[in-house]
Short mmCIF file of C-alpha atoms in Angstrom, two decimals:
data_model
loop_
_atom_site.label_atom_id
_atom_site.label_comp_id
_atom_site.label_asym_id
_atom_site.label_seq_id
_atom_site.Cartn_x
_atom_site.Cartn_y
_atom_site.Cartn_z
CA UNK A 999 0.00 0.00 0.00
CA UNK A 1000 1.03 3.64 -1.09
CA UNK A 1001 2.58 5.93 2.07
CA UNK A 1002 0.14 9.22 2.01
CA UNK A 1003 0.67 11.58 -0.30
CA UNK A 1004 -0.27 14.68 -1.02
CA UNK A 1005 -2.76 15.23 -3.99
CA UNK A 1006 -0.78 14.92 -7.03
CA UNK A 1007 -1.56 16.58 -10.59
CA UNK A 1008 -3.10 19.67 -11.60
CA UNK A 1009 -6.56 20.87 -11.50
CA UNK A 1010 -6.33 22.06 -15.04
CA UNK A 1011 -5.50 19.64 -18.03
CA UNK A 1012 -6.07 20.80 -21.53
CA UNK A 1013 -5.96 17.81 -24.65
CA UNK A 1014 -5.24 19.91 -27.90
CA UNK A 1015 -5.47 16.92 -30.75
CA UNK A 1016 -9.02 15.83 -30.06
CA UNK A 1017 -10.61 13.63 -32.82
CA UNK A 1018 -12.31 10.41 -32.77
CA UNK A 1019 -11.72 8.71 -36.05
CA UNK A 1020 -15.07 7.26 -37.85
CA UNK A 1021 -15.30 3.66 -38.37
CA UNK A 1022 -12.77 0.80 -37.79
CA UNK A 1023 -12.13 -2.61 -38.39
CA UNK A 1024 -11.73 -6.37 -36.72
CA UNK A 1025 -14.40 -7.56 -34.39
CA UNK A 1026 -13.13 -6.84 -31.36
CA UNK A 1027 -14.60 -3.87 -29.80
CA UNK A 1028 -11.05 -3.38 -27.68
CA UNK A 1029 -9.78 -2.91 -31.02
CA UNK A 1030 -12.23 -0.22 -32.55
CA UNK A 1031 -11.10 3.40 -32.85
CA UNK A 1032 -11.08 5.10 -29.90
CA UNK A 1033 -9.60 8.14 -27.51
CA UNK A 1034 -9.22 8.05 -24.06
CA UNK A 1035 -8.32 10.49 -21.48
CA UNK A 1036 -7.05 8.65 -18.89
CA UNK A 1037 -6.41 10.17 -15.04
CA UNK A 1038 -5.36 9.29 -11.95
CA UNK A 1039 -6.90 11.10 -8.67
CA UNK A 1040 -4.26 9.69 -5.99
CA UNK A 1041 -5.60 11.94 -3.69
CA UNK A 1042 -7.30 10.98 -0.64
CA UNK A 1043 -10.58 13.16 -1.35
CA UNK A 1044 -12.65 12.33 -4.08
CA UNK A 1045 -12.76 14.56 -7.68
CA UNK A 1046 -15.61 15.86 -9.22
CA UNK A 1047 -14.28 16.00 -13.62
CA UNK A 1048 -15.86 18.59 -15.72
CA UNK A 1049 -14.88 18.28 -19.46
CA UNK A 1050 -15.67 20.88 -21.84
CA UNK A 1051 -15.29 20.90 -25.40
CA UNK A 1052 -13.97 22.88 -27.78
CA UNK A 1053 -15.44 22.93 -31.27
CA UNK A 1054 -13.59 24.90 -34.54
CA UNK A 1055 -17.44 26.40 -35.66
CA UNK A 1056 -19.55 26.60 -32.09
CA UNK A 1057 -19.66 27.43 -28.79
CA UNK A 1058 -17.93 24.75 -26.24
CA UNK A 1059 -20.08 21.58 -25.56
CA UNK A 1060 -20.50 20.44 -21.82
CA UNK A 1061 -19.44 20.55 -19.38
CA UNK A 1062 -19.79 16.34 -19.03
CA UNK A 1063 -19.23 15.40 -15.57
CA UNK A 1064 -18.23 12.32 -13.51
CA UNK A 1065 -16.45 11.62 -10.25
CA UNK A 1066 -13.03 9.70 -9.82
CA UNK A 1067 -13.01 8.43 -6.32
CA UNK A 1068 -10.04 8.15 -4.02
CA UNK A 1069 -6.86 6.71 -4.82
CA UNK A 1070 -8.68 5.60 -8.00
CA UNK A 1071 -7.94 5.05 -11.97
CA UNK A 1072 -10.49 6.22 -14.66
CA UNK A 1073 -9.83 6.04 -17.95
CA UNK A 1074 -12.45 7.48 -19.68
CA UNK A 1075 -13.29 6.65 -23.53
CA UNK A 1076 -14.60 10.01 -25.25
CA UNK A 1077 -16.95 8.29 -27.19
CA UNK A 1078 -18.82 7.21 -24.25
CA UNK A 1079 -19.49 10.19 -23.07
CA UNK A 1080 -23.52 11.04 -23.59
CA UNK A 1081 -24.45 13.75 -21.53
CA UNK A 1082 -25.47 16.32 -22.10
CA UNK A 1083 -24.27 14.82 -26.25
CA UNK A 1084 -22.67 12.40 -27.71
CA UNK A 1085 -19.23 13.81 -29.44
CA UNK A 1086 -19.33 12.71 -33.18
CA UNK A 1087 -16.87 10.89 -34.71
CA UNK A 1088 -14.54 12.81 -37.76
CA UNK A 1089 -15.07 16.29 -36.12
CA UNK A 1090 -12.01 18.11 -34.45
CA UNK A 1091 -12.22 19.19 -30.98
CA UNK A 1092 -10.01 19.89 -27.77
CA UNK A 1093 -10.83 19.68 -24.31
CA UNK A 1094 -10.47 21.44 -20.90
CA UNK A 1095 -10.85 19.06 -17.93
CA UNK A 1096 -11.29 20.53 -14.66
CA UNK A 1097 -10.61 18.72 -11.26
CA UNK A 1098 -11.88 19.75 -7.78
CA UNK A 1099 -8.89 18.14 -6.65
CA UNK A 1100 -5.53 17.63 -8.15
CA UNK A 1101 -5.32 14.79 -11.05
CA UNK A 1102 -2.71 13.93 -13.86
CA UNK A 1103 -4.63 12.96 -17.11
CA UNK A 1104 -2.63 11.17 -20.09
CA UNK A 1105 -4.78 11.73 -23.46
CA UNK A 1106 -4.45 8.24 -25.90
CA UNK A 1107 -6.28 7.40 -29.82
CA UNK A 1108 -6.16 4.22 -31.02
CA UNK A 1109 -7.13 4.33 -34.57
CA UNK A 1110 -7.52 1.31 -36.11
CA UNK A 1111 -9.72 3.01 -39.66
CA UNK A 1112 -7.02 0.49 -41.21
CA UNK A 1113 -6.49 -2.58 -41.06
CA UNK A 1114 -4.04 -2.23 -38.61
CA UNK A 1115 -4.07 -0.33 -35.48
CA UNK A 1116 -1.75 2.79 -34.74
CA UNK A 1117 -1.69 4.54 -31.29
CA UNK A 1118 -0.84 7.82 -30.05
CA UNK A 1119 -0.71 9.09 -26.49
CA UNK A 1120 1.25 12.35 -24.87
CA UNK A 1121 0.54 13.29 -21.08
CA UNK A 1122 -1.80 16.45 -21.42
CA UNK A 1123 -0.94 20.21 -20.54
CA UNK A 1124 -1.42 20.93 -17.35
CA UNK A 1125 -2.38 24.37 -17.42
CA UNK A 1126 -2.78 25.54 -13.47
CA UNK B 1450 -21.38 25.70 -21.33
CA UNK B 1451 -18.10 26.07 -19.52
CA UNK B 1452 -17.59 28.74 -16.78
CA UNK B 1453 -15.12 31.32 -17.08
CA UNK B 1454 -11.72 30.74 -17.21
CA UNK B 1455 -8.84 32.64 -17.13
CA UNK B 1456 -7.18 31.99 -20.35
CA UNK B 1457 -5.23 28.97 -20.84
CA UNK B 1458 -1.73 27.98 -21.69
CA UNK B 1459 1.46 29.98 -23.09
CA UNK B 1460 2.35 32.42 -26.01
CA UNK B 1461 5.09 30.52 -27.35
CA UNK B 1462 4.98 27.19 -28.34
CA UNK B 1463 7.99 24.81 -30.11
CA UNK B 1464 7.51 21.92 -32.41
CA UNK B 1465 10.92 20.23 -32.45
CA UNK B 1466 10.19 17.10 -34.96
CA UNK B 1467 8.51 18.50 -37.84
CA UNK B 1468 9.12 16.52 -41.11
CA UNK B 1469 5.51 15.88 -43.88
CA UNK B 1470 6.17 12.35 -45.15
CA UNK B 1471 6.24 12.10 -48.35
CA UNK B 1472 3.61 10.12 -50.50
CA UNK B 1473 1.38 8.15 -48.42
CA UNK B 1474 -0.99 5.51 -49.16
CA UNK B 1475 -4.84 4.70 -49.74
CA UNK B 1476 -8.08 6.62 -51.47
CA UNK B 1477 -8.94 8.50 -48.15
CA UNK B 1478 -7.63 11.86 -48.33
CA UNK B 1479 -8.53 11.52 -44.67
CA UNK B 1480 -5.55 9.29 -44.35
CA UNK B 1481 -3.06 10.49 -46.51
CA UNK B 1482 -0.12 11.25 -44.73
CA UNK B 1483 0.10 14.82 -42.50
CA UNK B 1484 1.31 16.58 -39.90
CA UNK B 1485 -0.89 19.06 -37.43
CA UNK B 1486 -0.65 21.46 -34.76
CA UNK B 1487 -3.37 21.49 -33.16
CA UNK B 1488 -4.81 24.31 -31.08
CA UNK B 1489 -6.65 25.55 -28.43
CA UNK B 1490 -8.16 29.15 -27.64
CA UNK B 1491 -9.86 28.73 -24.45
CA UNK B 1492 -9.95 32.58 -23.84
CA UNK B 1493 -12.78 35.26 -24.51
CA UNK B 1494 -10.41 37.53 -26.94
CA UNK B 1495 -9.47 36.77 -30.47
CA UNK B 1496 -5.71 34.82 -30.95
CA UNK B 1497 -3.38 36.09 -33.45
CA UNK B 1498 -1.09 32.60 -34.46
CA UNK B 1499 2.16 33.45 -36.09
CA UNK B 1500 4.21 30.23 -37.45
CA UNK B 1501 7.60 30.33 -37.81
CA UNK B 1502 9.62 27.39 -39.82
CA UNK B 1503 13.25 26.92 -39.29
CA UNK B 1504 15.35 24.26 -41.43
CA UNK B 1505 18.31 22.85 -41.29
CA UNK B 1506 20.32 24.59 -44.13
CA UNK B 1507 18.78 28.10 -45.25
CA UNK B 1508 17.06 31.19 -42.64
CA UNK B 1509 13.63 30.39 -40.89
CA UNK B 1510 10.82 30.90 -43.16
CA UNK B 1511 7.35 32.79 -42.25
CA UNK B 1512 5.37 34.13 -40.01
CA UNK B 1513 2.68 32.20 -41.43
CA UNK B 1514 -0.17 33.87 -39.73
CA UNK B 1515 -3.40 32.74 -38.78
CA UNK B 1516 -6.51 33.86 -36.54
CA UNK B 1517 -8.29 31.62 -33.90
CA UNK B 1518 -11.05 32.61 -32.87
CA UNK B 1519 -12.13 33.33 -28.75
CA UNK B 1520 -13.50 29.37 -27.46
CA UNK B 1521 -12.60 27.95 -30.71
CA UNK B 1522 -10.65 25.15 -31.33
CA UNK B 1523 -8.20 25.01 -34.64
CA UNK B 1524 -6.46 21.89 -36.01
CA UNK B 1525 -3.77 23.50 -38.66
CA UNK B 1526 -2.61 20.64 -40.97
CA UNK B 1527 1.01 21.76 -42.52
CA UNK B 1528 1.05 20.81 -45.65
CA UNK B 1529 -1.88 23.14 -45.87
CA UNK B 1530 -0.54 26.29 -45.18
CA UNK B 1531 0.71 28.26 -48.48
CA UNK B 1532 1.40 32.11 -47.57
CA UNK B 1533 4.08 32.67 -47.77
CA UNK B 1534 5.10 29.46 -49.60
CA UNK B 1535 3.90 25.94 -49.08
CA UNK B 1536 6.48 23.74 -46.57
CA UNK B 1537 7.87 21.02 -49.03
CA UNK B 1538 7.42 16.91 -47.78
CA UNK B 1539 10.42 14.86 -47.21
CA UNK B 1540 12.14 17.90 -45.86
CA UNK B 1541 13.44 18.40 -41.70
CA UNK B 1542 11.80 21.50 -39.56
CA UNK B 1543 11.51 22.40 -36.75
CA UNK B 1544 8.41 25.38 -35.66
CA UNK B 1545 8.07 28.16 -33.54
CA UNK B 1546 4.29 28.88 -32.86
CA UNK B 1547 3.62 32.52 -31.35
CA UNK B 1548 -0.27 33.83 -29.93
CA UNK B 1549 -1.23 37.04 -28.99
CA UNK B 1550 -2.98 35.70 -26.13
CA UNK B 1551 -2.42 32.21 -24.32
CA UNK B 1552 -3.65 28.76 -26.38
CA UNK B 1553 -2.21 25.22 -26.29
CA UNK B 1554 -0.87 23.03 -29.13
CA UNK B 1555 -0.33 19.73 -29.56
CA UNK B 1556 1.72 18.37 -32.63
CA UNK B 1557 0.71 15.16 -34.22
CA UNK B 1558 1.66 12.91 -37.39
CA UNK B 1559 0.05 10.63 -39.59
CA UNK B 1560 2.13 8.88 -41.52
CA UNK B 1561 0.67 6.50 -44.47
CA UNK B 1562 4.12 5.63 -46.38
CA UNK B 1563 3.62 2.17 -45.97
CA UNK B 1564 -0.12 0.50 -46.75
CA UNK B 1565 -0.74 0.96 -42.90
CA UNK B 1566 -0.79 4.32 -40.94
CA UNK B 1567 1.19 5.31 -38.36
CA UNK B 1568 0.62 7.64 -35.75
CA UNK B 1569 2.70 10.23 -33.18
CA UNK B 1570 1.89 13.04 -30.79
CA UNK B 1571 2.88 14.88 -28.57
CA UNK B 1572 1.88 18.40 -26.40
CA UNK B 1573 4.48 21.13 -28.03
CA UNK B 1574 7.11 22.92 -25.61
CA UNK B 1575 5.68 25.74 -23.61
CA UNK B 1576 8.28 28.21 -24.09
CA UNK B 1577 6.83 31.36 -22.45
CA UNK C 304 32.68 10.75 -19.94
CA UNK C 305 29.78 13.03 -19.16
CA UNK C 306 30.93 15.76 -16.60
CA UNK C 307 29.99 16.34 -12.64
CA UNK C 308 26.17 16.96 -13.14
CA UNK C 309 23.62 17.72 -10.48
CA UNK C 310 20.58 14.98 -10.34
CA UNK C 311 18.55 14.99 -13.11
CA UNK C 312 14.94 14.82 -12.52
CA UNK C 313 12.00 14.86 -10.42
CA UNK C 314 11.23 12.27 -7.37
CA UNK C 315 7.54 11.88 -8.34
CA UNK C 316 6.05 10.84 -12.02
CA UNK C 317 2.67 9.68 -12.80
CA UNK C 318 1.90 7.48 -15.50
CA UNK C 319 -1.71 7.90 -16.76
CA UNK C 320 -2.90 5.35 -19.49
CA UNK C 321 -1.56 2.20 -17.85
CA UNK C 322 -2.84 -0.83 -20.03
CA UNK C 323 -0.93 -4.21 -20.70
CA UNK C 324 -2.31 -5.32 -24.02
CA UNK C 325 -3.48 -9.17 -23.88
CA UNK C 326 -1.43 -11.63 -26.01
CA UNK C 327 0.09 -10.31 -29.26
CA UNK C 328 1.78 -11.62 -32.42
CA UNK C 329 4.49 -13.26 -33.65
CA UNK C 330 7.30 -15.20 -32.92
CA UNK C 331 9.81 -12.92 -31.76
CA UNK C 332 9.62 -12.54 -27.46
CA UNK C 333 10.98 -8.59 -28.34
CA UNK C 334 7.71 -7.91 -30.41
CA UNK C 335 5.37 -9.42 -28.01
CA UNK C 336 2.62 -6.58 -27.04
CA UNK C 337 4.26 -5.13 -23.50
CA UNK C 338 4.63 -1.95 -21.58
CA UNK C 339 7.37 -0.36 -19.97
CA UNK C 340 8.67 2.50 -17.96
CA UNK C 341 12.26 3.54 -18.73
CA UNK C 342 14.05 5.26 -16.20
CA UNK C 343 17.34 7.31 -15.96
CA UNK C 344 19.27 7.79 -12.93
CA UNK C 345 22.08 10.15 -13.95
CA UNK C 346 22.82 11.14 -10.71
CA UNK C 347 26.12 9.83 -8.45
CA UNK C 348 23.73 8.25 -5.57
CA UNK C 349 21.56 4.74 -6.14
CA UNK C 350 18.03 5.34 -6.54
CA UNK C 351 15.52 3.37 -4.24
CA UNK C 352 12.41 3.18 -6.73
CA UNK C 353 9.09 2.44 -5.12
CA UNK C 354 6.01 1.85 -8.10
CA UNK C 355 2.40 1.92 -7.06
CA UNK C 356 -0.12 0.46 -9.29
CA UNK C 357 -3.96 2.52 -8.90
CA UNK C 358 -6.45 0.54 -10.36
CA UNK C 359 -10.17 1.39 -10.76
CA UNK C 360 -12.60 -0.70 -8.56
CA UNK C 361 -10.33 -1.57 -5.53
CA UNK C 362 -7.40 -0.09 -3.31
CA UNK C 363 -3.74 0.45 -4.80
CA UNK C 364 -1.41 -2.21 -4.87
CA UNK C 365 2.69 -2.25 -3.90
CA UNK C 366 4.99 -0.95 -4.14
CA UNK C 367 6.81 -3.00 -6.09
CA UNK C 368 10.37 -1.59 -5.76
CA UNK C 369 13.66 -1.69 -8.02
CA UNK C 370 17.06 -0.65 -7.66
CA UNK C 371 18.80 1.99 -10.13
CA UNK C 372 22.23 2.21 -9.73
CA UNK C 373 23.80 5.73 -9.62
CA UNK C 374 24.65 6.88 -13.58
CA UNK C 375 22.29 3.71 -14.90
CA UNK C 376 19.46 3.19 -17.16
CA UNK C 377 16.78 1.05 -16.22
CA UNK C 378 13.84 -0.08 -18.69
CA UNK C 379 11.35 -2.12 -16.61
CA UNK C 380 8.69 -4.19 -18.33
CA UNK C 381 5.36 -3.94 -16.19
CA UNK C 382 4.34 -7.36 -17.00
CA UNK C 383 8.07 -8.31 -15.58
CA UNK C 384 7.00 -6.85 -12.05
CA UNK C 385 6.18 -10.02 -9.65
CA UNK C 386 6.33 -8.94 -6.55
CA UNK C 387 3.78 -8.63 -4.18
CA UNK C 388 1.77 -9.81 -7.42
CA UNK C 389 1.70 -9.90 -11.12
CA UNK C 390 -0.67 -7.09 -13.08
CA UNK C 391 -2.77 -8.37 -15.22
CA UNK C 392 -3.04 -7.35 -19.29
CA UNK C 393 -6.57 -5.86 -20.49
CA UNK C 394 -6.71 -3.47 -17.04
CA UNK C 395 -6.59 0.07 -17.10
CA UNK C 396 -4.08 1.22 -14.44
CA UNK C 397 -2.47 4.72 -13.64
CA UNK C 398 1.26 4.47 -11.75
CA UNK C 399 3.09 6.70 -9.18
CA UNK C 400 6.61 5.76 -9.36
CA UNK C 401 8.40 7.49 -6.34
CA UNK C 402 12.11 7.62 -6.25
CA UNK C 403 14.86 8.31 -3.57
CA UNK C 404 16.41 10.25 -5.82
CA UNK C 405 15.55 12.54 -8.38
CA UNK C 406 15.48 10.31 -12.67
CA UNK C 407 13.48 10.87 -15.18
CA UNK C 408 10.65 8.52 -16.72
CA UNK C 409 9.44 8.21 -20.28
CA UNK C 410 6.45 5.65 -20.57
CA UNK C 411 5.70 3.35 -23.40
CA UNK C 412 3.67 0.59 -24.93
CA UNK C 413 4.32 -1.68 -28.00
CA UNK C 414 1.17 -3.06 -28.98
CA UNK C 415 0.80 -6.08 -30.84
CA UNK C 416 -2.32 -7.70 -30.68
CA UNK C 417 -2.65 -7.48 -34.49
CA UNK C 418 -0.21 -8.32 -37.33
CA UNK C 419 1.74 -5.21 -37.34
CA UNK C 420 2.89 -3.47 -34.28
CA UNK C 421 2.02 -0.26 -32.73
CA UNK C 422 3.61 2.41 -30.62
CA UNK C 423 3.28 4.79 -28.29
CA UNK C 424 5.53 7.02 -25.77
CA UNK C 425 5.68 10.19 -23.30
CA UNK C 426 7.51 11.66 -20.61
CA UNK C 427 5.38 11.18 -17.88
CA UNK C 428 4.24 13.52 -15.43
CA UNK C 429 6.59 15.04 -12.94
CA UNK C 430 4.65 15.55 -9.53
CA UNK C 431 6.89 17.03 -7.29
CA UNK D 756 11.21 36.25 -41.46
CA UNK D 757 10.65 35.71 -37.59
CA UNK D 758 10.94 38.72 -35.13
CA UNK D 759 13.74 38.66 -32.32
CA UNK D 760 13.23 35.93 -30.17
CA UNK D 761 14.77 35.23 -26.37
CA UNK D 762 16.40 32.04 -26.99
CA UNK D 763 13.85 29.14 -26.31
CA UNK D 764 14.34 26.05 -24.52
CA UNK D 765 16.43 24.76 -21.82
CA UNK D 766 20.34 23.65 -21.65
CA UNK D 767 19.68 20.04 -20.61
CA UNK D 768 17.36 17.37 -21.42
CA UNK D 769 16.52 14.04 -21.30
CA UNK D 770 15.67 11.16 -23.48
CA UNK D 771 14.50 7.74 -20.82
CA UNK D 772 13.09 5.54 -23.71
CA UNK D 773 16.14 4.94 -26.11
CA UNK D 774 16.44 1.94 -28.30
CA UNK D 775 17.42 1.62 -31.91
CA UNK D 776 15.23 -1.38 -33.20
CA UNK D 777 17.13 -4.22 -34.54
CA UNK D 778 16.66 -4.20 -38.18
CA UNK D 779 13.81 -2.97 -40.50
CA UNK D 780 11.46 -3.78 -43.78
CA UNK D 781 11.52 -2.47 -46.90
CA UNK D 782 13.51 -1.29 -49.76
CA UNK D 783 13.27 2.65 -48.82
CA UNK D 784 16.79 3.94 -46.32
CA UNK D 785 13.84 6.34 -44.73
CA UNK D 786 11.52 3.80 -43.64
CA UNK D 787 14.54 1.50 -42.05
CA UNK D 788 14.17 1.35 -37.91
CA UNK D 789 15.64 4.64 -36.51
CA UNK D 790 15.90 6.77 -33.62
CA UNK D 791 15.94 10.41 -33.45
CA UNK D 792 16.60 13.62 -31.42
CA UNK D 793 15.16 16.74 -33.06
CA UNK D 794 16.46 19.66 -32.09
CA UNK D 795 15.73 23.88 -32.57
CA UNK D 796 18.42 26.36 -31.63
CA UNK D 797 16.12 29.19 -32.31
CA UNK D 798 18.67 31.52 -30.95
CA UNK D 799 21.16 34.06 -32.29
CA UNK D 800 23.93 32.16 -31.17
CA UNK D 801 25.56 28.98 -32.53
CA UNK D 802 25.01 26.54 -30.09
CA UNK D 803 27.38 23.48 -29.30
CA UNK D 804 25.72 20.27 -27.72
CA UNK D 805 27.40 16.90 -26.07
CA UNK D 806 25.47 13.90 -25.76
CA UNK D 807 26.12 11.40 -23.09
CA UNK D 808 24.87 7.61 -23.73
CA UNK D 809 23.48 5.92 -20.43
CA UNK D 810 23.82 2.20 -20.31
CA UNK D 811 22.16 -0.60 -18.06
CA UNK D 812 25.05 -2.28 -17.38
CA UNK D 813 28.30 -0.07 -17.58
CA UNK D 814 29.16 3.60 -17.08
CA UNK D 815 28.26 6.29 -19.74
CA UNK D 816 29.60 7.12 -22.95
CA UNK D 817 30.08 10.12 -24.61
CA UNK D 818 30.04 12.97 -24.94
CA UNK D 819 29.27 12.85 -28.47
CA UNK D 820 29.52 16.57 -30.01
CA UNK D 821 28.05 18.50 -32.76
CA UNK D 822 26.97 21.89 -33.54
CA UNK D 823 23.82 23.52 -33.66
CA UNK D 824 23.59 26.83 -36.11
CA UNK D 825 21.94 29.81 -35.11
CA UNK D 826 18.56 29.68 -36.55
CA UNK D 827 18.74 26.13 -37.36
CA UNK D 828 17.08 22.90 -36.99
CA UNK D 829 19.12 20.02 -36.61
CA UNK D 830 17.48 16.09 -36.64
CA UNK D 831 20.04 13.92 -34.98
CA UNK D 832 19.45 9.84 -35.86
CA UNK D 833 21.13 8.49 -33.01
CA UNK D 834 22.52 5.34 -35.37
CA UNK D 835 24.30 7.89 -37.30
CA UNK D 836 26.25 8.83 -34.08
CA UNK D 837 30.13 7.52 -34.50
CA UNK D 838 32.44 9.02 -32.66
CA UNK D 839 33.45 7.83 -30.03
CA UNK D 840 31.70 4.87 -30.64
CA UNK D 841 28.87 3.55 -32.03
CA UNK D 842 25.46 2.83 -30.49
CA UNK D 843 24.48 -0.41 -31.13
CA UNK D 844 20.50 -2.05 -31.98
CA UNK D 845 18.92 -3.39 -29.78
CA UNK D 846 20.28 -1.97 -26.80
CA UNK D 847 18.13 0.34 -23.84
CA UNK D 848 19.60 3.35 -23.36
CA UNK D 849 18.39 7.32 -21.97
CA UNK D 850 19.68 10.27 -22.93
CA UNK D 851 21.51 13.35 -21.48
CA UNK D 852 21.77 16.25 -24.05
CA UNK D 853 23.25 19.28 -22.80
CA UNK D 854 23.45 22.84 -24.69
CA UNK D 855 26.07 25.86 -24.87
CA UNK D 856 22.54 27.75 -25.08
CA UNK D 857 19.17 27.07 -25.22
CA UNK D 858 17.24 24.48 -27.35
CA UNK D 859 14.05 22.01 -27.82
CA UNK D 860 14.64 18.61 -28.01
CA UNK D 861 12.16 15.86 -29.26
CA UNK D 862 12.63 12.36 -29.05
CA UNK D 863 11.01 10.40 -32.04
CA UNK D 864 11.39 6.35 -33.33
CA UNK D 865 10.41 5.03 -36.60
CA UNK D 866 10.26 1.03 -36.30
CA UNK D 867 9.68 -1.22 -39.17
CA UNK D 868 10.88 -4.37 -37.94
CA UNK D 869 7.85 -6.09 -39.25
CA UNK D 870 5.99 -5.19 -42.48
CA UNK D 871 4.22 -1.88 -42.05
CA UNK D 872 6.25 1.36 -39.54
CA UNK D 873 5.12 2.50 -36.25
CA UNK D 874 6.05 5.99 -34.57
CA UNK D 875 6.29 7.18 -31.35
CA UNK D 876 7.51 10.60 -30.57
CA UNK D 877 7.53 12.74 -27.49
CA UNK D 878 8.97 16.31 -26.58
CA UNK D 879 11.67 15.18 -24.18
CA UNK D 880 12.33 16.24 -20.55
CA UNK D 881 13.96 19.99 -20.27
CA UNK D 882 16.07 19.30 -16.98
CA UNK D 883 17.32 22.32 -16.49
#
């Protein structure tokens, strides 16, 4: 078991390369095309996530909310997200994801539109 | 709808590994090989984007300039931009992305040389 | 020989998108779908390097903790890491990889669940 | 041409993921596995930079030296490194790149040891 530590992360994480990519192939759904943000809250208080996002032709979209308990993982798919919309496939976007409590967020795409799957992933920008 | 924010990031930004594959394969111009900066204007006020391109063996070329737009989101592919010349394939750079107010970018590739794509990113360098 | 330098690093990183691909293709051990963590301790002191693993629906486990000797690199597979238990592929997991020293710690996956590989890398977060 | 410019970056960085894959595919020198640190010295000042080579399992080599223009981008493969020695395939390795003046460093690998590339690339870790 972990030693305490203090909350780690920011409470401000910005993803700049936002795009789920439309289709994909192979049966597996593990394998379809995806993005992910994926965060850690190794805090010891529980995080209330607000995600907004940024579209090139409209006001932002959200915020979509959900709660990453404790000393807890979440790695959250984009493409799941449905309220207060689903966020469509083949359209650019970024996001701003705001913590109540420090987090670190990594931002991952697996595109698999070819046969063959390519990934990406980059920590995101912490940004307070 | 997101609540206010201050805005977000830095006003210099550095792409160290820029390089627009030449070729690529498939019907898709969707997946024909390119290389992005991706950006995000979280603030209320207008950003002024001025792109710099330094090479290996001649003087940087640019500013290319471009506007974002306040809470807008802009995904730049390269090989697009053409004032005040287009940025040849096959060919090292490196950029130097400066705002007039604070946004984020993230650089990614897609590269689609071989029958399968590839993908990389990565958040730029804050340099301010 | 690199001169006299003062550590290198942070104490803290955070790894976000933790996720051990299950099986993978091919003959070759080297191109087997893994994950790693690879570490630098560039300082002139050993580094005491404690790894906890944060999962989703129940408590953190570890650490599991390495050695680095002083001016070392150290590239550990997570699937290698035994002790107090194996991780298991096809989890999401975020890691906090505390260090008695300050290294540095770049984080990537080679994914080869189908034909052709894939790729992805980043520095990981430094926390403190 | 770009306005006057502070010199970006930092004087040290580091690279924790290094490894030249053994081998490659294809016909095409550009598509064969390679490693490589891309670098901006978007400064007014020639800038002169010494890489050391971290091993697992003996002390460091290096420094291996080269020169950075004023103005200039410079993409590094690390196989194309030979003096003092070279780095051999199939090796792990990190990176310590120090600068006579400020630069950005990215950290990219092409890998085409089976039929179709994957990339990975990552702004590395300014240490200083």
């Amino acid at each position: 078991m972990p030693r305490d530590l203090p909350p780690l992360g920011s409470t401000v994480w910005v993803v700049g390369d936002g795009y789920i990519p439309p289709g994909g192939s192979g049966a597996d759904p593990a394998l379809h095309s995806h993005e992910s943000i994926c965060m850690l809250n190794a805090g010891d208080v529980d995080a209330v996530v607000e995600i907004s996002v940024y579209y090139t032709d409209q006001e932002p979209a959200g915020p979509y909310t959900l709660a990453i308990p404790a000393r807890r993982a979440h790695h959250q798919q984009i493409n799941a997200l449905r309220d207060p919309e689903p966020i469509q496939p083949g359209r650019d976007y970024c996001l701003v994801i705001r913590s109540s409590s420090p987090i670190v967020v990594q931002h991952t795409r697996l595109d698999s539109r070819q046969s063959e799957l390519a990934l990406m992933s980059t920590i995101a920008y912490p940004a307070a």
